[in-house]
GROMACS .gro file of C-alpha atoms in nm:
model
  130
    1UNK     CA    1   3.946  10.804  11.827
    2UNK     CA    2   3.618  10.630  11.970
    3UNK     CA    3   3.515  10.922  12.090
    4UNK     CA    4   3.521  11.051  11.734
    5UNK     CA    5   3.404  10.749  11.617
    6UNK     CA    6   3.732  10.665  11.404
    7UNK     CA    7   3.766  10.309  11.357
    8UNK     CA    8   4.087  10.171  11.511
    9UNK     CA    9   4.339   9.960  11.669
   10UNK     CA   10   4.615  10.059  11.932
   11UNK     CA   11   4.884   9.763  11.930
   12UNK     CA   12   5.215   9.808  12.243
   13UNK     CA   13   5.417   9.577  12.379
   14UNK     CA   14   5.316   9.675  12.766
   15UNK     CA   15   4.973   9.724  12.882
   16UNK     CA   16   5.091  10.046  13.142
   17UNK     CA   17   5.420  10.149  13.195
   18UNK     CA   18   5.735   9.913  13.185
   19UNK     CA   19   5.918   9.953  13.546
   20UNK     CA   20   6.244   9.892  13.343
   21UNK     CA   21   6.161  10.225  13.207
   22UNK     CA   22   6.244  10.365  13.541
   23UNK     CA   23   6.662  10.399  13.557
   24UNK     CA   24   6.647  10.582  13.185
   25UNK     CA   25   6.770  10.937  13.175
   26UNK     CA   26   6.488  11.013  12.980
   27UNK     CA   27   6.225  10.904  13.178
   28UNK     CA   28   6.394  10.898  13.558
   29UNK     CA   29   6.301  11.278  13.694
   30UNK     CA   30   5.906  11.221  13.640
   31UNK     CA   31   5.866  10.848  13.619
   32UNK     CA   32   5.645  10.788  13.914
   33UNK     CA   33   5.354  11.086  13.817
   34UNK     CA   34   5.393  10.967  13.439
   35UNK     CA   35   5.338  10.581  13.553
   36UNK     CA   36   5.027  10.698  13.731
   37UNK     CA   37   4.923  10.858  13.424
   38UNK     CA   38   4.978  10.633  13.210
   39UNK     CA   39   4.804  10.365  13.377
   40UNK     CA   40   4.506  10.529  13.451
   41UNK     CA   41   4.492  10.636  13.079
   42UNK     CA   42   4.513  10.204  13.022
   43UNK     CA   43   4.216  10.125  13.292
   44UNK     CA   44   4.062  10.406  13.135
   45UNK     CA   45   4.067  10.257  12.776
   46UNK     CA   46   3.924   9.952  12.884
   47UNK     CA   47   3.677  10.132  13.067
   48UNK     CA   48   3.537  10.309  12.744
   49UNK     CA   49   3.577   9.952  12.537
   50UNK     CA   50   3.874  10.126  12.314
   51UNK     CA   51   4.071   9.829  12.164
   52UNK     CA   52   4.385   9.766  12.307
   53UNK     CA   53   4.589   9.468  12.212
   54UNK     CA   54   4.918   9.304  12.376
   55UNK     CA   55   5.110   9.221  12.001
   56UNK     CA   56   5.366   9.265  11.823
   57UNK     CA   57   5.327   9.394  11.467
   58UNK     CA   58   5.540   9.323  11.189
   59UNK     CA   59   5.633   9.570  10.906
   60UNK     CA   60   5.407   9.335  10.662
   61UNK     CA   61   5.125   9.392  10.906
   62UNK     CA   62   5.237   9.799  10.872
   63UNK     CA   63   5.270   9.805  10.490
   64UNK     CA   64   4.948   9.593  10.458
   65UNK     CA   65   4.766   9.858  10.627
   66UNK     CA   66   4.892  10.113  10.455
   67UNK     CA   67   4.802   9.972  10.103
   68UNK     CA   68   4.443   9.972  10.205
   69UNK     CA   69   4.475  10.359  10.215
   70UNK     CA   70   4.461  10.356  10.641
   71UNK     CA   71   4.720  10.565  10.795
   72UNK     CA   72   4.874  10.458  11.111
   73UNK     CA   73   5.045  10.706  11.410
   74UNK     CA   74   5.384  10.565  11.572
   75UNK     CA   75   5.626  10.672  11.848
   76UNK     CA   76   5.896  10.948  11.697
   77UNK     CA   77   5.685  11.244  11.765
   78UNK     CA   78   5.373  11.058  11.689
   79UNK     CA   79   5.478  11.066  11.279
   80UNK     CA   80   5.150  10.949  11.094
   81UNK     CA   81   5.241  10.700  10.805
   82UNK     CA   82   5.101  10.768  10.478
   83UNK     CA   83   5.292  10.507  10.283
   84UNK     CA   84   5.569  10.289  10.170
   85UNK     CA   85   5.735  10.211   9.859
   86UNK     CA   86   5.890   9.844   9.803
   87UNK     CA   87   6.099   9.958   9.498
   88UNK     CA   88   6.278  10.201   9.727
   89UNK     CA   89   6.236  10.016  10.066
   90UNK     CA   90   6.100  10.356  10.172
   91UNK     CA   91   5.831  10.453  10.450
   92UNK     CA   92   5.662  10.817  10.423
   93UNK     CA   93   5.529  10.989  10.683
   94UNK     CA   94   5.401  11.314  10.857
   95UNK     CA   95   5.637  11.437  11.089
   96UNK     CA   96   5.469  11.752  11.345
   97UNK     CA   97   5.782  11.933  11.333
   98UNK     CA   98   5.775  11.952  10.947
   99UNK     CA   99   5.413  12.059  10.905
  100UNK     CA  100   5.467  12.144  10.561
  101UNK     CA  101   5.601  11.845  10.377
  102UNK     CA  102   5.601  11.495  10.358
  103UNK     CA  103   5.933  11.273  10.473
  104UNK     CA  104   6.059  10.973  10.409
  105UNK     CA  105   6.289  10.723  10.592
  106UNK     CA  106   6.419  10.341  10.449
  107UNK     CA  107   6.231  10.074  10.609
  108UNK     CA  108   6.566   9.977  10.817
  109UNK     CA  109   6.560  10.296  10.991
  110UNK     CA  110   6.175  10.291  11.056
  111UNK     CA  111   6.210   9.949  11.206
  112UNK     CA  112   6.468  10.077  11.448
  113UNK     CA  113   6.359  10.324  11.547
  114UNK     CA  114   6.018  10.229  11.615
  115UNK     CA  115   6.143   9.879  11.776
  116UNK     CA  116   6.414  10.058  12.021
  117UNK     CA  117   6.411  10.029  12.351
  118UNK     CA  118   6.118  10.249  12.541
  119UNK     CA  119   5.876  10.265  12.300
  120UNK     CA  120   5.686   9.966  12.329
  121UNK     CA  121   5.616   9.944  12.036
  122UNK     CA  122   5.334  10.158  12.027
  123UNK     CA  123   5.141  10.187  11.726
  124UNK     CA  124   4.792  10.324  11.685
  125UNK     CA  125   4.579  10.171  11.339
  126UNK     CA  126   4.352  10.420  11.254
  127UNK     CA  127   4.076  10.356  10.941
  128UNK     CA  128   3.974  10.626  10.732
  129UNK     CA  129   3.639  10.450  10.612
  130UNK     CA  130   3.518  10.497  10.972
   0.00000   0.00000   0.00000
């Protein structure tokens, strides 16, 4: 995104790779190249001055952001959120695997999915005025 010059903010729960990580099925067979990885891409960040914050973010903080017009990319194949809806407690999104429409989830299943276990919460802001 800097590199693009694309205003934005990338919020996780772990700067680098959790080790607890380690022992799940899905990460286990290349853990120890993918921690390397990973936290070279982190020093890396900080290197180039990309802005990467330590928080947790709400679903207020999400909606809020949305409402602006931003979009924001989360864990789940990297969906991009385009919106919510409060009347129907609905979040829409871009999914990669379904190119060709837009999809919708309630807020409940958003929030757990994007809070379970492994994905640190990752969440990248990203400003379209930039």
């Amino acid at each position: 995104m800097r590199h693009f010059g694309v205003r934005h903010r990338f919020c996780t729960q772990t700067l680098g790779v959790d080790k607890g990580y380690k022992n799940q099925s899905f990460y286990r067979k290349h853990f120890d190249t993918e921690e390397t990885r990973v936290n070279e891409l982190f020093a890396q960040a900080q290197a180039c001055k990309v802005l990467v914050e330590k928080c947790s973010v709400s679903i207020q903080d999400i909606q809020a952001h949305l409402a602006q017009g931003h979009v924001a990319i989360v864990l789940g194949h990297f969906i991009v959120l385009r919106g919510y809806s409060r009347a129907t407690g609905s979040i829409f999104y871009n999914n990669p695997a379904f190119a060709d429409r837009m999809c919708s989830t309630s807020v409940s299943n958003f929030e757990e999915a994007r809070t379970s276990y492994g994905t640190d919460e990752d969440i990248l802001f990203v400003y379209v005025d930039s």
